[in-house]
PDB file of C-alpha atoms in Angstrom:
ATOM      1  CA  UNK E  98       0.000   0.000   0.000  1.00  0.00           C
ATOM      2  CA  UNK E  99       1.855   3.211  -0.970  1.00  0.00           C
ATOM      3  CA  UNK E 100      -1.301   5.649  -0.520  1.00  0.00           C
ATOM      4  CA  UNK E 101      -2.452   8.418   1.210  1.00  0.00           C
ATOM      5  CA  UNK E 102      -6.090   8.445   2.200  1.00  0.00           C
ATOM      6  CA  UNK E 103      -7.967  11.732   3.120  1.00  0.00           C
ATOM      7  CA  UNK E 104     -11.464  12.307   3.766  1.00  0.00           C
ATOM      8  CA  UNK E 105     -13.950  13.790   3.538  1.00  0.00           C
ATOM      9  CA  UNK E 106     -12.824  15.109  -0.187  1.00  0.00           C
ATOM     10  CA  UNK E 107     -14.797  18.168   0.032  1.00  0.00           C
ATOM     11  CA  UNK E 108     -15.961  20.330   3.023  1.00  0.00           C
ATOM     12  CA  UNK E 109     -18.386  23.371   3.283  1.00  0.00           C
ATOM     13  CA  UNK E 110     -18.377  24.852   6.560  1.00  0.00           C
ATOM     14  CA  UNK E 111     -19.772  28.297   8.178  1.00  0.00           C
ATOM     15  CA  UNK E 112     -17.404  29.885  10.117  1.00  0.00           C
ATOM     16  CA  UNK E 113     -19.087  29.070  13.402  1.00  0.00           C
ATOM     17  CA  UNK E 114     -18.874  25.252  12.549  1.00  0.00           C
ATOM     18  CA  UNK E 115     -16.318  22.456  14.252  1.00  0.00           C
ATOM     19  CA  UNK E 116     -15.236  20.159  11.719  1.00  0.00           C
ATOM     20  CA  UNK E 117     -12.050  17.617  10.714  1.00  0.00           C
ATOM     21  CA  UNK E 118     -10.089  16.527   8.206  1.00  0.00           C
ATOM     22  CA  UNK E 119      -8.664  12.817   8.176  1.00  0.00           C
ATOM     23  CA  UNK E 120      -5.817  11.632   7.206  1.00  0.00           C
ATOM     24  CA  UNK E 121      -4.514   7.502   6.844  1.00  0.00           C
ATOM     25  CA  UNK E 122      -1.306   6.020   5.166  1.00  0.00           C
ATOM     26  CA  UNK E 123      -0.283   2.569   5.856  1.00  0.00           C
ATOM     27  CA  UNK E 124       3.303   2.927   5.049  1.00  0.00           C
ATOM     28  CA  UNK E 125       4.717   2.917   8.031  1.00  0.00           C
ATOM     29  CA  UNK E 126       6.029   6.799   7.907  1.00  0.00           C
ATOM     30  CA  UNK E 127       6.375   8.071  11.069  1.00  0.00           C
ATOM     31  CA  UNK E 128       6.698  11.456   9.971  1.00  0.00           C
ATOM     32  CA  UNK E 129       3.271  12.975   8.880  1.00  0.00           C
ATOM     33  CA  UNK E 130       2.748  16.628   7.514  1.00  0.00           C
ATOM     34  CA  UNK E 131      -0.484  19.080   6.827  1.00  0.00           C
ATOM     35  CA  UNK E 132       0.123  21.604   3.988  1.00  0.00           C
ATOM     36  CA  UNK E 133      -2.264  24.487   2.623  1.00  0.00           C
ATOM     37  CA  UNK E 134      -2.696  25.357  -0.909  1.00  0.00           C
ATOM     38  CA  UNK E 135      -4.453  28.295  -2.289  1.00  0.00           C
ATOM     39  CA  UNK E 136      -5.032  28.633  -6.496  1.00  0.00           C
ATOM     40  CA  UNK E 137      -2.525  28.991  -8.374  1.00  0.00           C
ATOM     41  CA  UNK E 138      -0.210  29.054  -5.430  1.00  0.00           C
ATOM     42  CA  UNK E 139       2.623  26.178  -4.220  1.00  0.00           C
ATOM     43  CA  UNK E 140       1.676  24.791  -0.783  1.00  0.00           C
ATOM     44  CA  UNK E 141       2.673  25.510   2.610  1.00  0.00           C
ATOM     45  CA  UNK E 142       3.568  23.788   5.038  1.00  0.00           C
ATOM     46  CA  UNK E 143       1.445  24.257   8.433  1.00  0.00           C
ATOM     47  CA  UNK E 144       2.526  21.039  10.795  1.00  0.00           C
ATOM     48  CA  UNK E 145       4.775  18.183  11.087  1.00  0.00           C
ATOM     49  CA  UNK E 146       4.197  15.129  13.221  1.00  0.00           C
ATOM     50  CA  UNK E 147       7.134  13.119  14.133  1.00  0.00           C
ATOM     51  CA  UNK E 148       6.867   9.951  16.009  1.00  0.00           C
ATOM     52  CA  UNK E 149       3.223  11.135  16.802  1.00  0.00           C
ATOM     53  CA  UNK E 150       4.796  14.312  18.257  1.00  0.00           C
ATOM     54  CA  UNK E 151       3.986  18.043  17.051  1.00  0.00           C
ATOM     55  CA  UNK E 152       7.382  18.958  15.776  1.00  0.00           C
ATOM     56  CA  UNK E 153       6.256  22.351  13.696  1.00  0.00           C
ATOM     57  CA  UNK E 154       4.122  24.457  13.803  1.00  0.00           C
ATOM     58  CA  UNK E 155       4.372  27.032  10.991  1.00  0.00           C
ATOM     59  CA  UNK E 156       2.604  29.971  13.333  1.00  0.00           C
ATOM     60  CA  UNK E 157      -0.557  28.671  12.120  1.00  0.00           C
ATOM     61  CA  UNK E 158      -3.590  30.283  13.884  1.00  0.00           C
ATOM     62  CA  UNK E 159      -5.086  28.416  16.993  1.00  0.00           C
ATOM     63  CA  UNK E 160      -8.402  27.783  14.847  1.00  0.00           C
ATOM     64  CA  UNK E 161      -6.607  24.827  13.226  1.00  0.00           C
ATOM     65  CA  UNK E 162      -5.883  22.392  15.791  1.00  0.00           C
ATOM     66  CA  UNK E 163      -3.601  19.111  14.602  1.00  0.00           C
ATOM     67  CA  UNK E 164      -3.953  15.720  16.236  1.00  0.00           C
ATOM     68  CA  UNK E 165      -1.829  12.440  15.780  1.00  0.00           C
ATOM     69  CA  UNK E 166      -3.528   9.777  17.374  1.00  0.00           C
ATOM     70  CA  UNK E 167      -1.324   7.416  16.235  1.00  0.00           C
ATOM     71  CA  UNK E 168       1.471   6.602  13.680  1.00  0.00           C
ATOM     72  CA  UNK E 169      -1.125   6.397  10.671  1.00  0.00           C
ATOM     73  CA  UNK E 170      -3.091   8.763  11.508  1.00  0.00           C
ATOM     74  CA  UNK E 171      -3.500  12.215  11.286  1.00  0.00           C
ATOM     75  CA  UNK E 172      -6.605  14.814  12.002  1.00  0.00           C
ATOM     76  CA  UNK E 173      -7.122  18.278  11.560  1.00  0.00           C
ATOM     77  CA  UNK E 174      -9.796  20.031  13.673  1.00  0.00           C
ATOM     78  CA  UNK E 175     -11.609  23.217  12.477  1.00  0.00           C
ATOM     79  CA  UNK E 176     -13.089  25.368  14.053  1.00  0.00           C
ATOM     80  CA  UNK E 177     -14.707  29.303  13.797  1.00  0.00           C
ATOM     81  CA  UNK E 178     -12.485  29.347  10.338  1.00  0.00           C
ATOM     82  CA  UNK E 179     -12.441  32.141   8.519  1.00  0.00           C
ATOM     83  CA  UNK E 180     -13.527  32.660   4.274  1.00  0.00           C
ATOM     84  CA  UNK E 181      -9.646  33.272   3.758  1.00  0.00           C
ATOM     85  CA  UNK E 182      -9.049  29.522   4.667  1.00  0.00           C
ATOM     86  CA  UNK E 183     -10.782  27.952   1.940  1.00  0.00           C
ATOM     87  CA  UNK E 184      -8.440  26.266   0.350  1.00  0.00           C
ATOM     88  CA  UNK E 185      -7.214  22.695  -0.832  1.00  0.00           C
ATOM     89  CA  UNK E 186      -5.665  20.756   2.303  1.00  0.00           C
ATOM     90  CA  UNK E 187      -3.398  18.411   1.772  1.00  0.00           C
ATOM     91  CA  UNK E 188      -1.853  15.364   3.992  1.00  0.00           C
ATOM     92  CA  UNK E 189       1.805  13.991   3.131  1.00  0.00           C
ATOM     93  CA  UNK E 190       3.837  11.437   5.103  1.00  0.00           C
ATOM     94  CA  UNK E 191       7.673  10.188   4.538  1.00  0.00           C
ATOM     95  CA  UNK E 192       9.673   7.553   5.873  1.00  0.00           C
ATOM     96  CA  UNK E 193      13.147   7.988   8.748  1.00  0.00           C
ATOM     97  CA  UNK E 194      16.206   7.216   7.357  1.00  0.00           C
ATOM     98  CA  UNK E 195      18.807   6.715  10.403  1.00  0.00           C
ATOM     99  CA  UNK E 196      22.336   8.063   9.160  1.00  0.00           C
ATOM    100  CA  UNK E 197      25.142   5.612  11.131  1.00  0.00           C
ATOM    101  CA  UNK E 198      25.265   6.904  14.453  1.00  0.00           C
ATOM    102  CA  UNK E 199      22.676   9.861  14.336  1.00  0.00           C
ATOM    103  CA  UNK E 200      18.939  10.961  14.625  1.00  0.00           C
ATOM    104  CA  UNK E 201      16.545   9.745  11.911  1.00  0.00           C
ATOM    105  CA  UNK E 202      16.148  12.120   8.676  1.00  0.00           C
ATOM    106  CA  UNK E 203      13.338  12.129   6.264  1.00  0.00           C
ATOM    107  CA  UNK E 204      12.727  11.802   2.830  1.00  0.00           C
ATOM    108  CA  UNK E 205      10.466  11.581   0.319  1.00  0.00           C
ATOM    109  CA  UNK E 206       7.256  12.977   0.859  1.00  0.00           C
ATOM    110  CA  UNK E 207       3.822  11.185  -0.729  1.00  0.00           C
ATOM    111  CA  UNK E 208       1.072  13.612  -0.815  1.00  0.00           C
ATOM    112  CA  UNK E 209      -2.992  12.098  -0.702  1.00  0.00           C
ATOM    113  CA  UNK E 210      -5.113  13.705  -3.079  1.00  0.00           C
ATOM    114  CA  UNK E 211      -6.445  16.478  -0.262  1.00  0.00           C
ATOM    115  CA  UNK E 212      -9.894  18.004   0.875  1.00  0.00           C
ATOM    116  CA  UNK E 213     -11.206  21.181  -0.929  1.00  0.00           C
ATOM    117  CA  UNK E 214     -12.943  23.352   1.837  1.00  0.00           C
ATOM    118  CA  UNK E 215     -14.720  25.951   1.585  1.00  0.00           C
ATOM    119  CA  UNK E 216     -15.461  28.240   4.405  1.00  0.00           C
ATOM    120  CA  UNK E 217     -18.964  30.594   3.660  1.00  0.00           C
TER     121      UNK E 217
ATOM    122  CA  UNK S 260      16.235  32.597   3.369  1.00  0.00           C
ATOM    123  CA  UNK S 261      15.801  29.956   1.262  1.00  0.00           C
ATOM    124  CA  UNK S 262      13.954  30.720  -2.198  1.00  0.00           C
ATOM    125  CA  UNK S 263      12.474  28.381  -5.295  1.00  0.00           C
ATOM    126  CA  UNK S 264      11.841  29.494  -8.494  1.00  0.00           C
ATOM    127  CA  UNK S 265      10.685  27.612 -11.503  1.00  0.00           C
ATOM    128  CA  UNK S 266      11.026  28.913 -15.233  1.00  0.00           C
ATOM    129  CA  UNK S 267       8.856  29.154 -17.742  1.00  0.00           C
ATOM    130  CA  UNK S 268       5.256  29.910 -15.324  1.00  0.00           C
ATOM    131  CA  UNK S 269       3.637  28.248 -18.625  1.00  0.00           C
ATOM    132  CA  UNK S 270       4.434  26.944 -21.170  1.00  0.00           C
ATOM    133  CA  UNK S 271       2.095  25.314 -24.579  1.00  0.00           C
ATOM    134  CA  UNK S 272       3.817  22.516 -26.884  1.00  0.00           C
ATOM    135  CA  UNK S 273       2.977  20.333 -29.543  1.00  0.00           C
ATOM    136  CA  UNK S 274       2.955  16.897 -28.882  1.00  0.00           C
ATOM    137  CA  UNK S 275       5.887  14.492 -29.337  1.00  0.00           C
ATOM    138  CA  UNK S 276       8.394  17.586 -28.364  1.00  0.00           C
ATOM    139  CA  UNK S 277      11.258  17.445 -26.038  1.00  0.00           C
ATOM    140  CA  UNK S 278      11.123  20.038 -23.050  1.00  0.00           C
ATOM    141  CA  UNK S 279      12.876  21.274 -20.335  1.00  0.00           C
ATOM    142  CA  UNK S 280      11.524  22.661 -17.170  1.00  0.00           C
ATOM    143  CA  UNK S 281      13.906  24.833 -14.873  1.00  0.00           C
ATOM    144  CA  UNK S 282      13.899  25.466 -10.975  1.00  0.00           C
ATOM    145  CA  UNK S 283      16.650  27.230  -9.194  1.00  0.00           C
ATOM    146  CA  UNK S 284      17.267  27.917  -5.360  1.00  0.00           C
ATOM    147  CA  UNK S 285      19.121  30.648  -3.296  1.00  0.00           C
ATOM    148  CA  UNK S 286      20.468  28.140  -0.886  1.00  0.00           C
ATOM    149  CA  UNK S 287      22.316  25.596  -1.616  1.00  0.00           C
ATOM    150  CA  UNK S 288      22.468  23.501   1.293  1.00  0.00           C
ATOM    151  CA  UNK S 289      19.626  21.926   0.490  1.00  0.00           C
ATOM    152  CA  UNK S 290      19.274  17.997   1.932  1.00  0.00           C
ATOM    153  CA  UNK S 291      17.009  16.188  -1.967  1.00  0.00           C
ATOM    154  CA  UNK S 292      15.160  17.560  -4.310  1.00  0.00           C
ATOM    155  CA  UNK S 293      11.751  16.305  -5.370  1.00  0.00           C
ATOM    156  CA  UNK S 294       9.936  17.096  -8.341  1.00  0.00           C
ATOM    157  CA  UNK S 295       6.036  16.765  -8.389  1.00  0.00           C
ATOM    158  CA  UNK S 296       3.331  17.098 -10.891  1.00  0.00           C
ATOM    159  CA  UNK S 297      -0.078  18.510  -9.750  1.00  0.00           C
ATOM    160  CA  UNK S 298      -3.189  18.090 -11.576  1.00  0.00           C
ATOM    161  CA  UNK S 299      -6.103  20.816 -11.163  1.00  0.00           C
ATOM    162  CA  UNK S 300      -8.043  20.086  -8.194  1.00  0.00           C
ATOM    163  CA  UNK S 301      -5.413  17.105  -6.861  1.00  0.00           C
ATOM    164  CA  UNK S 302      -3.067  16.119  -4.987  1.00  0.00           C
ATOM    165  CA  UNK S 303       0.654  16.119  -5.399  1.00  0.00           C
ATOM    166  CA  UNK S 304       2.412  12.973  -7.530  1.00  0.00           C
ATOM    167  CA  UNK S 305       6.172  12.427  -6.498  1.00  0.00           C
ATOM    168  CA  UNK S 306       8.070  12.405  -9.984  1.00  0.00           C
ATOM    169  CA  UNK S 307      11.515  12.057  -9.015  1.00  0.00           C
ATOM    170  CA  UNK S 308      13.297  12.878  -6.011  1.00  0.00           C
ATOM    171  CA  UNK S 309      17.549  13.562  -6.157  1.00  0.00           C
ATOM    172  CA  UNK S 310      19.574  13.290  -2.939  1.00  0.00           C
ATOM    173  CA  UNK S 311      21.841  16.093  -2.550  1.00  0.00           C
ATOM    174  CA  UNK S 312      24.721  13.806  -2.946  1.00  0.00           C
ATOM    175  CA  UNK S 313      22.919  12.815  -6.501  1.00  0.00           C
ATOM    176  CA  UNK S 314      23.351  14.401 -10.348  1.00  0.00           C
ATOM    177  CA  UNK S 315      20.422  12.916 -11.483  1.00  0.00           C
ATOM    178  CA  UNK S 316      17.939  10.602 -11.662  1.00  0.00           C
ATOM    179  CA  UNK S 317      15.520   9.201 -14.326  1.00  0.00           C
ATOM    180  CA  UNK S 318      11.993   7.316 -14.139  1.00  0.00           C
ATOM    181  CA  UNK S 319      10.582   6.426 -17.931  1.00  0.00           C
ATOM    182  CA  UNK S 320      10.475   9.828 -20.244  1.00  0.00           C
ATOM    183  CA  UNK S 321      11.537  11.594 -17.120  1.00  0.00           C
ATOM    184  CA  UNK S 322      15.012  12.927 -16.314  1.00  0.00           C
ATOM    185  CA  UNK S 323      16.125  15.063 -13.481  1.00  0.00           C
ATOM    186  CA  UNK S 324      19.127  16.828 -13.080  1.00  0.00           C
ATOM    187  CA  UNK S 325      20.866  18.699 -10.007  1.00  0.00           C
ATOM    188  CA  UNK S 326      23.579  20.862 -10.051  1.00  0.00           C
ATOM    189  CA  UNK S 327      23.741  22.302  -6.298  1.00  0.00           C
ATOM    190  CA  UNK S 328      26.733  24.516  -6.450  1.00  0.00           C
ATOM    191  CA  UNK S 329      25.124  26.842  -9.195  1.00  0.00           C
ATOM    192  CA  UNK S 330      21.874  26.124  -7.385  1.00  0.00           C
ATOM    193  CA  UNK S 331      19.677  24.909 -10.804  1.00  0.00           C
ATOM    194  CA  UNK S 332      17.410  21.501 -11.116  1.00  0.00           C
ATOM    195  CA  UNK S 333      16.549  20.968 -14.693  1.00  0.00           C
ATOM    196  CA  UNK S 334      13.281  18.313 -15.482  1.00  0.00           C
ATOM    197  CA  UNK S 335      13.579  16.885 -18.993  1.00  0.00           C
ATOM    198  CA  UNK S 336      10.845  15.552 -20.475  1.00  0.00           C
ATOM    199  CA  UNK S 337      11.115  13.371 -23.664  1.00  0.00           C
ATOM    200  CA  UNK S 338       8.349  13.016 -26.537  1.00  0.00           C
ATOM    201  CA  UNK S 339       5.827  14.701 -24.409  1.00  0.00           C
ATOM    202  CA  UNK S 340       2.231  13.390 -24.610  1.00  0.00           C
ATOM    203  CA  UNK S 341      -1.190  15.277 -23.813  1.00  0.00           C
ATOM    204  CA  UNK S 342      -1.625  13.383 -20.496  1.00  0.00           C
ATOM    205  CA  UNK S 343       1.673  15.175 -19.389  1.00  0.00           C
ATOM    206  CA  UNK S 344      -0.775  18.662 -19.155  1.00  0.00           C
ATOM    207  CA  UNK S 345      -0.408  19.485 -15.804  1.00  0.00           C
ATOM    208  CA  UNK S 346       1.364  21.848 -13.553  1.00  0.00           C
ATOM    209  CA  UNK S 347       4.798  20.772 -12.169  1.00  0.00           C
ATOM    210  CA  UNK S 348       6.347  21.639  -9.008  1.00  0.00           C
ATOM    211  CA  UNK S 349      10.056  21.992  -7.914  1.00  0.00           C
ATOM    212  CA  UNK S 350      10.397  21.636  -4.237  1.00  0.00           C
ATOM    213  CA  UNK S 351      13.819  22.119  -2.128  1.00  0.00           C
ATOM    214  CA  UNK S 352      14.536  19.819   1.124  1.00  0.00           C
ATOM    215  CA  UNK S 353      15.752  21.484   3.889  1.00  0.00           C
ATOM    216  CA  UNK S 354      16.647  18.979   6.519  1.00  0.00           C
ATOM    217  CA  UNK S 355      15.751  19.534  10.403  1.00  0.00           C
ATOM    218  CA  UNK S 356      16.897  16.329  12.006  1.00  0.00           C
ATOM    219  CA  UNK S 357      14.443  14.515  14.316  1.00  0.00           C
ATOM    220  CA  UNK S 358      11.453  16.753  13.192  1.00  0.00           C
ATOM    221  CA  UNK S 359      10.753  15.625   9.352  1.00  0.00           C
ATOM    222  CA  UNK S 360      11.652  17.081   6.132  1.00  0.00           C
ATOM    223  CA  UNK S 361      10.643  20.887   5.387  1.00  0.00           C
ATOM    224  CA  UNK S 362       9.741  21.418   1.908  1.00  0.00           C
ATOM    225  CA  UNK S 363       9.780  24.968  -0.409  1.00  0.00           C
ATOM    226  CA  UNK S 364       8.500  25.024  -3.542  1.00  0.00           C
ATOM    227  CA  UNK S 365       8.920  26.709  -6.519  1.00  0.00           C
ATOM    228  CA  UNK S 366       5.495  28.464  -7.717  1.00  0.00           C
ATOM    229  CA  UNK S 367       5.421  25.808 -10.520  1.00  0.00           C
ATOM    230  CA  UNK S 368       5.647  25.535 -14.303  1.00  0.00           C
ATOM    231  CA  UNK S 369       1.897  25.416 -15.780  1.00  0.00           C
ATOM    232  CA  UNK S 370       2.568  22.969 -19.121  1.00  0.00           C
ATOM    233  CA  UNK S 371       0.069  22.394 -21.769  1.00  0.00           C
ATOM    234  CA  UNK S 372       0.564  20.024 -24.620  1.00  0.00           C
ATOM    235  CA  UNK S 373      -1.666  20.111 -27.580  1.00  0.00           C
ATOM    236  CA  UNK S 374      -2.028  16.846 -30.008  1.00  0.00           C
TER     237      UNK S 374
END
């Protein structure tokens, strides 16, 4: 299985809603990432889970909570968003590499296919 | 600060032509480099991805290059096909150890080829 799995696929909220977005791979990564990607624009990158541990956190505002429940998992809870977050969210994951003798490293990144939301 | 950049923003073709897609990056302590293609409304498809260490690597009509001193990536594309419309996206590694991989991408190269 070398897949990404997010759901729902698209999400209309108001901005006084709670909602999440789910994310699954069965690869074994253990490092797990949430980007943001507006039209016509390259993604950024808002978190990265490490060992089911909040690494970074790209000064994303409070309203966008991350969860790692566990290694294949991944959730993003919404809530009182704003219209300027509509966007496509996407969920990537990569695999440690362990250089002799030091910390694990990561390195290519598989993307899932992400979850259009729309905020009204 | 690092910064991406990808040359042409578009660019229209006939089929069954050879092209070349540029990226280039400020920084050149950069740990791979991963080329992606992005279809409208999708996700992100991993193309080809070059260690640091690497010159280049090569996956069917695909061939990537890296040349990290003059900071340049070049993403060859032979006999190009309709189904290769899409945009592509450059995207430099930067390392943090323990914490995952931190990716910066170029804005993209919008390509269009016409039968």
């Amino acid at each position: 299985d070398t897949e990404v799995t997010q759901t729902p696929k698209h999400l209309v909220m108001g901005m006084t809603n709670k909602k999440s977005l789910k994310c699954e791979q069965h690869m074994g990564h253990r490092a797990m990432y949430w980007y943001k990607q507006k039209a016509k624009k390259p993604p950024e990158l808002m978190f990265v889970y490490s060992y089911e541990k909040l690494s970074i956190n790209e000064s994303v505002p409070s309203r966008f909570s991350p969860e790692c429940p566990n290694s294949s998992l991944l959730n993003l809870h919404l809530h009182a968003l704003q219209p300027e977050d509509s966007a496509l969210y996407l969920c990537a994951s990569s695999h440690p590499k362990y250089p002799s003798g030091g910390p694990p490293s990561y390195n290519e990144q598989f993307f899932g296919p992400g979850t259009r939301l729309t905020v009204l | 600060k690092q910064e991406v950049t990808q040359i042409p923003a578009a660019l229209s073709v006939p089929e069954g032509e050879n092209l070349v897609l540029n990226c280039s990056f400020t920084d050149s302590a950069i740990y791979n480099l991963q080329w992606f293609r992005q279809d409208p409304g999708k996700g992100l498809t991993s193309l080809l991805l070059i260690q640091s260490s690497q010159r280049e690597q090569t996956s069917g009509r695909l061939n990537a290059s890296l040349d990290k001193s003059s900071g340049r990536s070049t993403l060859y594309i032979a006999a190009s096909q309709p189904g290769d419309s899409a945009t592509y996206l450059c995207a430099v590694s930067r390392l943090i150890y323990n914490q995952g991989g931190k990716l910066i991408f170029g804005q993209g190269t919008e390509l269009s080829v016409k039968p």
